[in-house]
mmCIF file with all atom_site columns, C-alpha atoms in Angstrom:
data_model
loop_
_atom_site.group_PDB
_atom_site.id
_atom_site.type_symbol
_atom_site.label_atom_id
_atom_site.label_alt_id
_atom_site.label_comp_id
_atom_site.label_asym_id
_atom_site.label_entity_id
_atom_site.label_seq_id
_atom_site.pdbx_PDB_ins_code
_atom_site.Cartn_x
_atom_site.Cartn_y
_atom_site.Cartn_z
_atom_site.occupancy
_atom_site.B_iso_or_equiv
_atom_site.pdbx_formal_charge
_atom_site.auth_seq_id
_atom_site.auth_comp_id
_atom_site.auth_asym_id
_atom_site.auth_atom_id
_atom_site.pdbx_PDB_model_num
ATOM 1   C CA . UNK Z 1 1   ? 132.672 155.278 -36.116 1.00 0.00 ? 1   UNK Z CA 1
ATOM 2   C CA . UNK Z 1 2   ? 132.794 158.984 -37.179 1.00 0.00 ? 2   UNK Z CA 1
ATOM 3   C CA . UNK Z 1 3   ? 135.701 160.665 -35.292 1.00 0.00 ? 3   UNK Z CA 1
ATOM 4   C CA . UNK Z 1 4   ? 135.040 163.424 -33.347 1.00 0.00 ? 4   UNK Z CA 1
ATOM 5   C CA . UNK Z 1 5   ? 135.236 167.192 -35.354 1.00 0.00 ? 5   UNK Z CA 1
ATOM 6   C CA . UNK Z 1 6   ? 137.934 169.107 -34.487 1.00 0.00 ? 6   UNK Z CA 1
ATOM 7   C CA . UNK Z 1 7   ? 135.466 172.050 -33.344 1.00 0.00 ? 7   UNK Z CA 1
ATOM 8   C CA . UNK Z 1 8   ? 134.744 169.176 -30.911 1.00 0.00 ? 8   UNK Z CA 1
ATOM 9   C CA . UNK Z 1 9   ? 138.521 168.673 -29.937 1.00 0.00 ? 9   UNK Z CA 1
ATOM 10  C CA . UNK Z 1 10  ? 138.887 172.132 -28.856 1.00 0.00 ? 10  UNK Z CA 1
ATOM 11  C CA . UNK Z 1 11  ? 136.133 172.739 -27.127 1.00 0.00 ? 11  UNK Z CA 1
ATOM 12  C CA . UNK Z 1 12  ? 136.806 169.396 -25.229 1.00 0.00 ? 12  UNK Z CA 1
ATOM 13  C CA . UNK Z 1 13  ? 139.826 170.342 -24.657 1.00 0.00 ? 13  UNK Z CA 1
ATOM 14  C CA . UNK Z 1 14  ? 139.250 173.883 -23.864 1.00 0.00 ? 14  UNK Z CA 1
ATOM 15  C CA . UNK Z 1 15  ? 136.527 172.525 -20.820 1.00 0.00 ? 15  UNK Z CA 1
ATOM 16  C CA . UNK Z 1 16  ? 139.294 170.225 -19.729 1.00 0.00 ? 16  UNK Z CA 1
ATOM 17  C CA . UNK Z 1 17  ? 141.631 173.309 -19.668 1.00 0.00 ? 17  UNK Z CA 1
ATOM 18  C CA . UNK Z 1 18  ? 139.356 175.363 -17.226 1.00 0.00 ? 18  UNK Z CA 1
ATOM 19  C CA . UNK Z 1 19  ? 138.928 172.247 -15.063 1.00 0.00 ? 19  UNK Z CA 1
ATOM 20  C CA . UNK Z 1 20  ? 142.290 171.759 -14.612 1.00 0.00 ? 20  UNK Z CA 1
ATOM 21  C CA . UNK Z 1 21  ? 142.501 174.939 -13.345 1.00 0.00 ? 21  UNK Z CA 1
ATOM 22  C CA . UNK Z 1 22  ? 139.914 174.682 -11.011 1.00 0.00 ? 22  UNK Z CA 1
ATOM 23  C CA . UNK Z 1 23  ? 141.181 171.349 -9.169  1.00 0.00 ? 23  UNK Z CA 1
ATOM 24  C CA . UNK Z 1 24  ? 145.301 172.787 -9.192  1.00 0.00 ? 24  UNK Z CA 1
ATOM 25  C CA . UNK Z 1 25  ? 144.614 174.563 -5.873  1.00 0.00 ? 25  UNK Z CA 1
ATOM 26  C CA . UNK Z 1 26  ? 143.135 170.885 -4.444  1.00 0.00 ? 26  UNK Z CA 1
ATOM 27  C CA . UNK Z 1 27  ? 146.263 169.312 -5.885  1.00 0.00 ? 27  UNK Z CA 1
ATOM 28  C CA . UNK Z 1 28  ? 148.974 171.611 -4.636  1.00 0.00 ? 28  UNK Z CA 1
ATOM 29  C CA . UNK Z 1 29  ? 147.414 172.932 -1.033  1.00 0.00 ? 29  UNK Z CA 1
ATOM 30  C CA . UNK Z 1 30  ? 144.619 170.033 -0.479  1.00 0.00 ? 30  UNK Z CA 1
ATOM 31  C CA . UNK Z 1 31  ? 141.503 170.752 1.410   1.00 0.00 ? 31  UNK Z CA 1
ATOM 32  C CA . UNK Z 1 32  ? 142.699 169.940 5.203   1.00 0.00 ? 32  UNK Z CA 1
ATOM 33  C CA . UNK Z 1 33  ? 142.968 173.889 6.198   1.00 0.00 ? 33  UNK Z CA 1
ATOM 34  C CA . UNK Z 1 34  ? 139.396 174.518 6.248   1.00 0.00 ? 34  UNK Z CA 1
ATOM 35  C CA . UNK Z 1 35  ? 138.292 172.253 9.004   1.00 0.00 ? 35  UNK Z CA 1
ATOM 36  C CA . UNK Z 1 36  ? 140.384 173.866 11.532  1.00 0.00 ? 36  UNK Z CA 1
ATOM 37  C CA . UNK Z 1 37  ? 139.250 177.734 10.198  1.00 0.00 ? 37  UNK Z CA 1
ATOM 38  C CA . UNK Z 1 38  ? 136.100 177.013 10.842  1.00 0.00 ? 38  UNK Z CA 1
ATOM 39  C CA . UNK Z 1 39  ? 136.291 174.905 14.546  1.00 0.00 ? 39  UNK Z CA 1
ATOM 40  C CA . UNK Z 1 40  ? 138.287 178.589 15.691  1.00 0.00 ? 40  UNK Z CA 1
ATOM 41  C CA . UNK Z 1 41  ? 134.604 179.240 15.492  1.00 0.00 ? 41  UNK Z CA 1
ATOM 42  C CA . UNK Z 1 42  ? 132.783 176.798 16.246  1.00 0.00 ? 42  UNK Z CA 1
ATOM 43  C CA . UNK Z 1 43  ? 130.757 178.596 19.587  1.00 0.00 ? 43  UNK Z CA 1
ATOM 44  C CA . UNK Z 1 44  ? 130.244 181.955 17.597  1.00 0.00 ? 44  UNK Z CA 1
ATOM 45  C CA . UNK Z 1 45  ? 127.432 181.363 15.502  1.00 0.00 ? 45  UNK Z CA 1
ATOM 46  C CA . UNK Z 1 46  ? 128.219 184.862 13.572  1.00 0.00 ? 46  UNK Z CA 1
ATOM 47  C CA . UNK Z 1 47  ? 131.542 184.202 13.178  1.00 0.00 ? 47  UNK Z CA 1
ATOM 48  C CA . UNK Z 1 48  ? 131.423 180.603 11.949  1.00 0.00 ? 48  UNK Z CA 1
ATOM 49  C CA . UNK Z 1 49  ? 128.719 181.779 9.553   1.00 0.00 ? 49  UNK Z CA 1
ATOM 50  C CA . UNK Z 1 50  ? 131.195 185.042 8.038   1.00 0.00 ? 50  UNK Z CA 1
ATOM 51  C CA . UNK Z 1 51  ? 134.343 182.513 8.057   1.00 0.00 ? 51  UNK Z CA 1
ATOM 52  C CA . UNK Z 1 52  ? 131.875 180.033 6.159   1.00 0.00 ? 52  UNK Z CA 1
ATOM 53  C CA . UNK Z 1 53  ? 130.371 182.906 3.268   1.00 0.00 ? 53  UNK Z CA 1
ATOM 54  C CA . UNK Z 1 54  ? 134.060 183.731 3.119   1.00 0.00 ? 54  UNK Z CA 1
ATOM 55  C CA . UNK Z 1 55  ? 135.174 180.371 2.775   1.00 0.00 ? 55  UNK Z CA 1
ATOM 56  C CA . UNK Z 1 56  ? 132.636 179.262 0.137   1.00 0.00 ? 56  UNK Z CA 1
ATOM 57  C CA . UNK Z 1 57  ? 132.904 182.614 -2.310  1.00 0.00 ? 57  UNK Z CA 1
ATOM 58  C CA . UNK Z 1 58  ? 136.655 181.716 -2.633  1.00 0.00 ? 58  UNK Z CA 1
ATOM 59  C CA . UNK Z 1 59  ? 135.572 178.606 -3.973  1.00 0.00 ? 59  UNK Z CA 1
ATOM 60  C CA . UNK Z 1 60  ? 136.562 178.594 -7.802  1.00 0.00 ? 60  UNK Z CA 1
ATOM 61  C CA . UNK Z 1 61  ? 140.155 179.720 -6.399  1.00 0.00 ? 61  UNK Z CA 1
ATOM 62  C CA . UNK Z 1 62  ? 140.635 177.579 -3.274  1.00 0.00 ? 62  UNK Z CA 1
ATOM 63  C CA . UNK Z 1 63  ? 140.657 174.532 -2.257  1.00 0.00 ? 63  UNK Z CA 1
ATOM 64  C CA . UNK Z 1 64  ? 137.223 175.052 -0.599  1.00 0.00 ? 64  UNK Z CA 1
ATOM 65  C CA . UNK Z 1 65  ? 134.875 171.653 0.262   1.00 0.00 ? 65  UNK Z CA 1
ATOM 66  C CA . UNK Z 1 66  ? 131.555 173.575 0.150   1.00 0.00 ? 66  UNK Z CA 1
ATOM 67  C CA . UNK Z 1 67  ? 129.628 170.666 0.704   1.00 0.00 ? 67  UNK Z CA 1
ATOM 68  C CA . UNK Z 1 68  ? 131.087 169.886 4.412   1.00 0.00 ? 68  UNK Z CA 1
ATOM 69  C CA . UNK Z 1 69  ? 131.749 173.746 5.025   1.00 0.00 ? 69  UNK Z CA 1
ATOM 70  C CA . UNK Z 1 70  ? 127.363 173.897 4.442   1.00 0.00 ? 70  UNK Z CA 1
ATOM 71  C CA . UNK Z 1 71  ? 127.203 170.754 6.475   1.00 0.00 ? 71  UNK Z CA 1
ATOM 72  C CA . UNK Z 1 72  ? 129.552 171.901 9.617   1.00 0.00 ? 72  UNK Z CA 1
ATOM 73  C CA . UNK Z 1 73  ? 128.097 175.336 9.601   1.00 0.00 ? 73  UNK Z CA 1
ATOM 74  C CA . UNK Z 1 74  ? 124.331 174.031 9.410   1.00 0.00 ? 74  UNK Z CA 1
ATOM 75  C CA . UNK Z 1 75  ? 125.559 171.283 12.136  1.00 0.00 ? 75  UNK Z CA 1
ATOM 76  C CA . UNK Z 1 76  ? 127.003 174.137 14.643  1.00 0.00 ? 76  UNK Z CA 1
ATOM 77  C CA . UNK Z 1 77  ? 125.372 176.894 13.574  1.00 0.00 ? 77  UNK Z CA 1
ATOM 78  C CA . UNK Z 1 78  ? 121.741 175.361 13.151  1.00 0.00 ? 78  UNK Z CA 1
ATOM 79  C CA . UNK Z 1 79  ? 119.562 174.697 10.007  1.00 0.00 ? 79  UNK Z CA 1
ATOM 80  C CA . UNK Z 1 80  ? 118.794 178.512 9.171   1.00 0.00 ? 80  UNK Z CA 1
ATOM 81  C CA . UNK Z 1 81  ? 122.733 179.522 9.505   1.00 0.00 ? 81  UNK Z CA 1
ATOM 82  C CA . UNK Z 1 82  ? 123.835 176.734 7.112   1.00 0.00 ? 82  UNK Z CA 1
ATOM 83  C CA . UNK Z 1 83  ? 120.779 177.949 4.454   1.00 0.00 ? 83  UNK Z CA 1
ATOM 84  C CA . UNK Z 1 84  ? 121.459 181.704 4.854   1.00 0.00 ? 84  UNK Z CA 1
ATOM 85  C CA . UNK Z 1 85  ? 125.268 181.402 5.170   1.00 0.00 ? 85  UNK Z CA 1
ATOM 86  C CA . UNK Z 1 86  ? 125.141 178.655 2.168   1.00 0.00 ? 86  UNK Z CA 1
ATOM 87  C CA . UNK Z 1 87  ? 123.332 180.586 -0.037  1.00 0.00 ? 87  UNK Z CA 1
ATOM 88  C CA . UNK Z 1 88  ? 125.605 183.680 0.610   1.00 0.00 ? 88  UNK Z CA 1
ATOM 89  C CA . UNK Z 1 89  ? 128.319 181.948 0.142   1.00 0.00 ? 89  UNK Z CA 1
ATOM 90  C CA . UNK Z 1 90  ? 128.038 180.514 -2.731  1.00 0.00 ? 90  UNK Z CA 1
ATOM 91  C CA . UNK Z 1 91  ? 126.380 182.892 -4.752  1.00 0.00 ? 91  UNK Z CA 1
ATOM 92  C CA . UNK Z 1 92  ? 129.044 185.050 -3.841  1.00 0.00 ? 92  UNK Z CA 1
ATOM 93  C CA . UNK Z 1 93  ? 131.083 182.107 -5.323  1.00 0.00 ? 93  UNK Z CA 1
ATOM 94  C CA . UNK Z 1 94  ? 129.490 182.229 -8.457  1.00 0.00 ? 94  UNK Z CA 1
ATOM 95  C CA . UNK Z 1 95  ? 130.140 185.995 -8.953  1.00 0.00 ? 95  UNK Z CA 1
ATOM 96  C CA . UNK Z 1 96  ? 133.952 185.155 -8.248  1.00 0.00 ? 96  UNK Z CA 1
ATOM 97  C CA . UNK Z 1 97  ? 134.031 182.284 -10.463 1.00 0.00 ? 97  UNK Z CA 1
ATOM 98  C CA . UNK Z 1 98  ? 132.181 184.743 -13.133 1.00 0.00 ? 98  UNK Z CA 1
ATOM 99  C CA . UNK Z 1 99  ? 134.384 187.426 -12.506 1.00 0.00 ? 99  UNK Z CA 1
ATOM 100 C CA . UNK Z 1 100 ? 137.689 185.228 -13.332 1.00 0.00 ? 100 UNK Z CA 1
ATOM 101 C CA . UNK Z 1 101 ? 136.049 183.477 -16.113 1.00 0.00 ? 101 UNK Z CA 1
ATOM 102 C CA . UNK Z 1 102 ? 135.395 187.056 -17.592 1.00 0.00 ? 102 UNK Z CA 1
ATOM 103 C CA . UNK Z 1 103 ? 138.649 188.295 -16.762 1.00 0.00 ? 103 UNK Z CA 1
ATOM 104 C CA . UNK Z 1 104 ? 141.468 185.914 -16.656 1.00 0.00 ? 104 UNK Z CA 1
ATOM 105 C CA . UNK Z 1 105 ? 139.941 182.514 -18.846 1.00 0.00 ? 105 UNK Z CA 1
ATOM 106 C CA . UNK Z 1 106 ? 137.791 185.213 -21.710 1.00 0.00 ? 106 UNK Z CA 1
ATOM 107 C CA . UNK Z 1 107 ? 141.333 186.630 -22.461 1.00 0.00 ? 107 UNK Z CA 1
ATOM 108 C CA . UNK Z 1 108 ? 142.349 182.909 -22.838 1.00 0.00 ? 108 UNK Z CA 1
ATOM 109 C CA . UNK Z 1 109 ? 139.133 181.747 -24.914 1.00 0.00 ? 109 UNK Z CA 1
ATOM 110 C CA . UNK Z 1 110 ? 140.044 183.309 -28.474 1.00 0.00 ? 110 UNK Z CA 1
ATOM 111 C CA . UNK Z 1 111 ? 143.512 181.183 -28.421 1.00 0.00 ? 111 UNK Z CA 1
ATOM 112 C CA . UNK Z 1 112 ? 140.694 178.207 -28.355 1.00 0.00 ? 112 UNK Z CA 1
ATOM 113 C CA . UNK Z 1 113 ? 138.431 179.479 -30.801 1.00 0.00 ? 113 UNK Z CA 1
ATOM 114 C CA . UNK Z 1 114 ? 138.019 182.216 -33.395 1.00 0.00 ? 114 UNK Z CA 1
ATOM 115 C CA . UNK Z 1 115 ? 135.432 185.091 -32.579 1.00 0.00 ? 115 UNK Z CA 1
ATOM 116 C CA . UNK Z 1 116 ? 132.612 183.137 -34.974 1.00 0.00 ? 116 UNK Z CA 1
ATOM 117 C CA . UNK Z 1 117 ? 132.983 179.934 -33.226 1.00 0.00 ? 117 UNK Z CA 1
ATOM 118 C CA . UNK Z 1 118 ? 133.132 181.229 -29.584 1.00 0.00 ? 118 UNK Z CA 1
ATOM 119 C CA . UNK Z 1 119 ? 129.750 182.838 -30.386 1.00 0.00 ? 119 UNK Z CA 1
ATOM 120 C CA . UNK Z 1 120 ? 128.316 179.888 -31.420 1.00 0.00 ? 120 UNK Z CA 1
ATOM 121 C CA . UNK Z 1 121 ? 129.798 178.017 -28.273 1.00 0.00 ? 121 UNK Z CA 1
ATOM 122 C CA . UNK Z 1 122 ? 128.262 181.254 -25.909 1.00 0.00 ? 122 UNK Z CA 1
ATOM 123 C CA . UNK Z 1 123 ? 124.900 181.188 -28.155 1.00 0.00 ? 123 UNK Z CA 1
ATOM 124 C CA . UNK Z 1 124 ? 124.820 176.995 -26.747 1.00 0.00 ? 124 UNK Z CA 1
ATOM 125 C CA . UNK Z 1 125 ? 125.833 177.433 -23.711 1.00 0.00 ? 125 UNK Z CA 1
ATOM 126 C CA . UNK Z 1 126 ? 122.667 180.028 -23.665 1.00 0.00 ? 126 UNK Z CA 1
ATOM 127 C CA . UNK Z 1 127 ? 119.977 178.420 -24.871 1.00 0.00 ? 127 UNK Z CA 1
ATOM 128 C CA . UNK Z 1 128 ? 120.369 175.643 -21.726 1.00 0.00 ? 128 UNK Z CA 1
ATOM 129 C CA . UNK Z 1 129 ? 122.151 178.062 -19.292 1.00 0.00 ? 129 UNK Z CA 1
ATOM 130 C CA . UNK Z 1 130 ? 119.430 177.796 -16.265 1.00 0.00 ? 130 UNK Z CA 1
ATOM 131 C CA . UNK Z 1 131 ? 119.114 173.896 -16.816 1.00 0.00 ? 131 UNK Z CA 1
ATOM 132 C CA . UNK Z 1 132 ? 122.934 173.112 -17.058 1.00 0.00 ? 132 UNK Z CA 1
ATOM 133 C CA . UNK Z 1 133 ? 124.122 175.724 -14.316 1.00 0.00 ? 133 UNK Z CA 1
ATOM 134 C CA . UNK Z 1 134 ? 121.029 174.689 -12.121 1.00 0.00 ? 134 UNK Z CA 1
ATOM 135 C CA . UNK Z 1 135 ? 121.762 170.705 -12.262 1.00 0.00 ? 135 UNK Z CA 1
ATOM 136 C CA . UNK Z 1 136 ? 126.224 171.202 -12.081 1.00 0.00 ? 136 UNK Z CA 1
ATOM 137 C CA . UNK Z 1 137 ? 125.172 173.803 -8.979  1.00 0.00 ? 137 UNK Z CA 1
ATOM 138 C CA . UNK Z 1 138 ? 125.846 170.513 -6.079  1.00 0.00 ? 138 UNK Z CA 1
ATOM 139 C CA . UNK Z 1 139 ? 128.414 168.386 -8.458  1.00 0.00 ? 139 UNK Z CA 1
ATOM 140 C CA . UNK Z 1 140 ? 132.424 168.974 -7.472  1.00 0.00 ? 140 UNK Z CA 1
ATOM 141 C CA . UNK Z 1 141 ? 134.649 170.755 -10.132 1.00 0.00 ? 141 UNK Z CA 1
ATOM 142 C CA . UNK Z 1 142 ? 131.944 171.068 -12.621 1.00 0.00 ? 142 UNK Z CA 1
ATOM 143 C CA . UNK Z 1 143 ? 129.734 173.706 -10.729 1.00 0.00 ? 143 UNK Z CA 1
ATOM 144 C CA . UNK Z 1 144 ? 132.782 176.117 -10.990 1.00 0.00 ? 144 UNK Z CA 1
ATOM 145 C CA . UNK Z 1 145 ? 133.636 174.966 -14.028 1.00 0.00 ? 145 UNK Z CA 1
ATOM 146 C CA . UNK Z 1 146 ? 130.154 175.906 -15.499 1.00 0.00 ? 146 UNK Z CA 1
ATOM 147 C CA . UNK Z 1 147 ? 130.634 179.483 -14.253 1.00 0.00 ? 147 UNK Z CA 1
ATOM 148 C CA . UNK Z 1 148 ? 133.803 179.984 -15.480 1.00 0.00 ? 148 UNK Z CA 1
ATOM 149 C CA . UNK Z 1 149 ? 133.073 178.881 -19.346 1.00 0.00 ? 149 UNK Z CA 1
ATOM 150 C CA . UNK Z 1 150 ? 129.961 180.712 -18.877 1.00 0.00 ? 150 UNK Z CA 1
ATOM 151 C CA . UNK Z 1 151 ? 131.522 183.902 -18.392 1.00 0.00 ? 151 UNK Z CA 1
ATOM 152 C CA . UNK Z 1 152 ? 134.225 182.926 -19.978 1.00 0.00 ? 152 UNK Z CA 1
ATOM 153 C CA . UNK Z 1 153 ? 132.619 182.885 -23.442 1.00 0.00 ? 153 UNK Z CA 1
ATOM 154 C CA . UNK Z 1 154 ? 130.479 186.480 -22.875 1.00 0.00 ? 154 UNK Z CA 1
ATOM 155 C CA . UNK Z 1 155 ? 127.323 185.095 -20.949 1.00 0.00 ? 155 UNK Z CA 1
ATOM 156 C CA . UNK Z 1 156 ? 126.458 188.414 -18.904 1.00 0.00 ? 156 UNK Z CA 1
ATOM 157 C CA . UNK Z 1 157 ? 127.366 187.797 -15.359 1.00 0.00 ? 157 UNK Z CA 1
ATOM 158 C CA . UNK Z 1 158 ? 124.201 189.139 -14.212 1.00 0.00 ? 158 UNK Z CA 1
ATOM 159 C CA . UNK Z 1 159 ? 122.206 186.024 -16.403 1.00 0.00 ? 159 UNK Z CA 1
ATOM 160 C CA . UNK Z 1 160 ? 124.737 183.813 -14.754 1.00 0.00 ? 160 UNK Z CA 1
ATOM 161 C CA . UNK Z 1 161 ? 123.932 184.748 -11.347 1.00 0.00 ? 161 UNK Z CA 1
ATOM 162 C CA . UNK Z 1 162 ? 120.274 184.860 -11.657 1.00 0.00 ? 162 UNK Z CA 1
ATOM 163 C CA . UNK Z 1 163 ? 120.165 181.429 -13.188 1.00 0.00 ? 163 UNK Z CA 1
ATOM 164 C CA . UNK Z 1 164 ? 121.862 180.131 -10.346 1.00 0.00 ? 164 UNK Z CA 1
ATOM 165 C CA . UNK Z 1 165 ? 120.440 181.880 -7.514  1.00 0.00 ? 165 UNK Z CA 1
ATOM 166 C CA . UNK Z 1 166 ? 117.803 179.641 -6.850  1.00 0.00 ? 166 UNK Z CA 1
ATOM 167 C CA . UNK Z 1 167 ? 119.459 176.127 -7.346  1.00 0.00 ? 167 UNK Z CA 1
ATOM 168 C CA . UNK Z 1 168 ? 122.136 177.946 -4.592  1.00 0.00 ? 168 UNK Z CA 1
ATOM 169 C CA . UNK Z 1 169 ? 119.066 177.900 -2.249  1.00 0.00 ? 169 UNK Z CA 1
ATOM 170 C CA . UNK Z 1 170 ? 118.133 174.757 -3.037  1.00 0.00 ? 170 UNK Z CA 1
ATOM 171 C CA . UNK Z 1 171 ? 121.747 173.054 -2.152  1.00 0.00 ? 171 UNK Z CA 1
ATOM 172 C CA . UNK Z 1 172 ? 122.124 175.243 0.747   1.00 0.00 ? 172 UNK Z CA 1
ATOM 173 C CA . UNK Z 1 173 ? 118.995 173.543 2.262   1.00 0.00 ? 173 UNK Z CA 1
ATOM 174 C CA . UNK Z 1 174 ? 119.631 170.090 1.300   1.00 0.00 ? 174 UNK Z CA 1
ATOM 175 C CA . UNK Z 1 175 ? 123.035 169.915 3.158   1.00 0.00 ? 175 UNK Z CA 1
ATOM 176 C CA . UNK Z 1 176 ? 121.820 172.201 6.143   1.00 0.00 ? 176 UNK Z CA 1
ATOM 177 C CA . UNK Z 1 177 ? 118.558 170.047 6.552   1.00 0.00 ? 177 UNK Z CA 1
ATOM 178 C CA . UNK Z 1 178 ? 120.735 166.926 6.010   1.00 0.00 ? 178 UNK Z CA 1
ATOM 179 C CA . UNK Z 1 179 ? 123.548 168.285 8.254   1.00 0.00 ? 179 UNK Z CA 1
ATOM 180 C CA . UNK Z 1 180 ? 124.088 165.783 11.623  1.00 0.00 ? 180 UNK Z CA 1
ATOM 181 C CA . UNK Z 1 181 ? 127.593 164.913 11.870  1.00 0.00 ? 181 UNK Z CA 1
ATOM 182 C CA . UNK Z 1 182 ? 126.901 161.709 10.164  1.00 0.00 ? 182 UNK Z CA 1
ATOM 183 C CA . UNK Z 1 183 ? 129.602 160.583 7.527   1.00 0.00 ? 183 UNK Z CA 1
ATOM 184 C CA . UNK Z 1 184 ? 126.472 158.161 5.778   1.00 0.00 ? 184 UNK Z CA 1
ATOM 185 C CA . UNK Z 1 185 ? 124.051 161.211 5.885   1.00 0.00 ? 185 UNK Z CA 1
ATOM 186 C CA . UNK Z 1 186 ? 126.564 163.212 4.126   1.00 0.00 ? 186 UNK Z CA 1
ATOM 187 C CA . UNK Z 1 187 ? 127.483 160.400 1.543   1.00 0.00 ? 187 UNK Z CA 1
ATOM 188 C CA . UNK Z 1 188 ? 123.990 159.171 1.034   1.00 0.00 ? 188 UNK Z CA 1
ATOM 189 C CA . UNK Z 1 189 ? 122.985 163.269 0.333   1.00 0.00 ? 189 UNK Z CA 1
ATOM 190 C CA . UNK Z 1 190 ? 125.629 163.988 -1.471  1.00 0.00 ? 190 UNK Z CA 1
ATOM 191 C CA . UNK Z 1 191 ? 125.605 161.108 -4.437  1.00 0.00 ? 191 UNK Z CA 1
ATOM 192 C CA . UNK Z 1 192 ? 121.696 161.269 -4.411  1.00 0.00 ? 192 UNK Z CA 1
ATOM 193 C CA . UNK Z 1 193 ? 122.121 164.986 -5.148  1.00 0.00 ? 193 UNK Z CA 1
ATOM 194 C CA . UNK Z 1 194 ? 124.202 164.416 -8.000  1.00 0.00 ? 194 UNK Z CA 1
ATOM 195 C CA . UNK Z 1 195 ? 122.484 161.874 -9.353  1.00 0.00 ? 195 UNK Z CA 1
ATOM 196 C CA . UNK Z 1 196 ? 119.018 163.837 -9.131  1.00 0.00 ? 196 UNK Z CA 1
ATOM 197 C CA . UNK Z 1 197 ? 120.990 166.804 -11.029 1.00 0.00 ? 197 UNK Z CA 1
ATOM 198 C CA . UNK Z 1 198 ? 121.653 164.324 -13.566 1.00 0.00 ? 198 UNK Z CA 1
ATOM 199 C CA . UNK Z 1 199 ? 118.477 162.636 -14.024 1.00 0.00 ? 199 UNK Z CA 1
ATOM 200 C CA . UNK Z 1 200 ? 117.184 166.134 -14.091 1.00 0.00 ? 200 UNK Z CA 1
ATOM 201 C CA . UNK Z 1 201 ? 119.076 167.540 -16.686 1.00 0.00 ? 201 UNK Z CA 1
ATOM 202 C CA . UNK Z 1 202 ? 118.372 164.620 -18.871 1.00 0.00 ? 202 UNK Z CA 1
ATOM 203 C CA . UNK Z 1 203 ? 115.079 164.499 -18.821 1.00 0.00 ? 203 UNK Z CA 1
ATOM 204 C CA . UNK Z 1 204 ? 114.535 168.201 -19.162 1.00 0.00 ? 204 UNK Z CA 1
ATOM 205 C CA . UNK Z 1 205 ? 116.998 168.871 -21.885 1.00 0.00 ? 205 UNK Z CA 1
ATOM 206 C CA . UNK Z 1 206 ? 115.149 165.873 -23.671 1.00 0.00 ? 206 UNK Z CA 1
ATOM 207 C CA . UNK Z 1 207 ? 111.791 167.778 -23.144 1.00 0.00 ? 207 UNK Z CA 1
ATOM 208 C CA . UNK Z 1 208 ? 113.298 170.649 -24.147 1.00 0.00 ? 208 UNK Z CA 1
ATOM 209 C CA . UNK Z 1 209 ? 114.843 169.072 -28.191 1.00 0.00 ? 209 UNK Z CA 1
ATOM 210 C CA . UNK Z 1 210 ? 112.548 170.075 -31.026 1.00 0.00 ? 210 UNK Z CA 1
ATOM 211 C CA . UNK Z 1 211 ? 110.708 167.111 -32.808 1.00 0.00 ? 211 UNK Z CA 1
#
């Protein structure tokens, strides 16, 4: 078996790197603050739904469970609060996430790579950057993640955003549409989400490989 190249290595280790920092607020304040933020309010439909956008462009930062944030605010709120608030939020999210990737992780990136092999990783990351953001857009971590190395590596935060714009749609509705207070609704939506990303990406990366 051919061991992995070391350009490999870093860039494995580099992804690992940005994850890492992505889950530390999880690990050190958990995720139990946002449930009581947004029951304060719960009866105030505008409220719960600027506490909510709030909650979910903080995301790559805080300890933020977007899923159940969408979910409770779609459940309270009604269907067309969770979609609009959703979709608010987290493309506000991804311009956050973008915005530290460019500014705090790019200033990291060429301790990783030299400039020649960063814009080979950027030129990658590029050719599938609507396919790859699009199907990590409802999976934990790795949506963030995405965003970050994105910007991270020079994609233009303005290609980031509008290659996720849509698929932040799409998620919003899934979860408001899906949103009853049921704990086997929620499971059931979230995993087959995931796995349709997957699937997804799979088969249209395949389609997209030259011959």
């Amino acid at each position: 078996m051919k061991p992995p190249s070391i350009q490999t290595v870093k860039t494995g280790l580099f992804v690992a790197f940005v994850m890492a920092l992505v889950c530390v607020p999880f690990v050190i304040f958990g995720e139990a603050f946002a449930l009581p933020l947004l029951e304060s309010q719960q009866h105030r439909t505008a409220g719960l739904t600027g506490i909510a956008i709030m909650m979910l462009a903080a995301d790559s930062v805080a300890p933020v469970p977007a899923t159940l944030v969408i979910m409770y605010l779609a459940a309270k709120g009604g269907v067309v609060a969770g979609i609009v608030g959703g979709t608010l939020g987290l493309s506000a999210g991804v311009l956050a996430a973008a915005w530290f990737g460019r500014t705090a992780v790019g200033r990291i990136a060429p301790k990783f790579f030299p400039e020649a092999e960063l814009t080979k990783l950027r030129e990658a990351l590029q050719r599938r950057l609507a396919l790859t953001l699009a199907c990590l857009r409802s999976v934990p971590v790795l949506a963030e993640t995405s965003v970050i190395l994105a910007a991270a590596t020079g994609v233009p935060v303005k290609k980031i955003f509008l290659a996720t714009l849509g698929p932040n749609l799409v998620v919003a509705v899934i979860y408001s549409v899906a949103a009853d207070d049921s704990a086997t609704t929620a499971a059931i939506t979230f995993l087959g989400t995931i796995a349709a990303s997957w699937v997804l990406w799979r088969w249209l990366g395949r389609e997209k490989r030259p011959d």
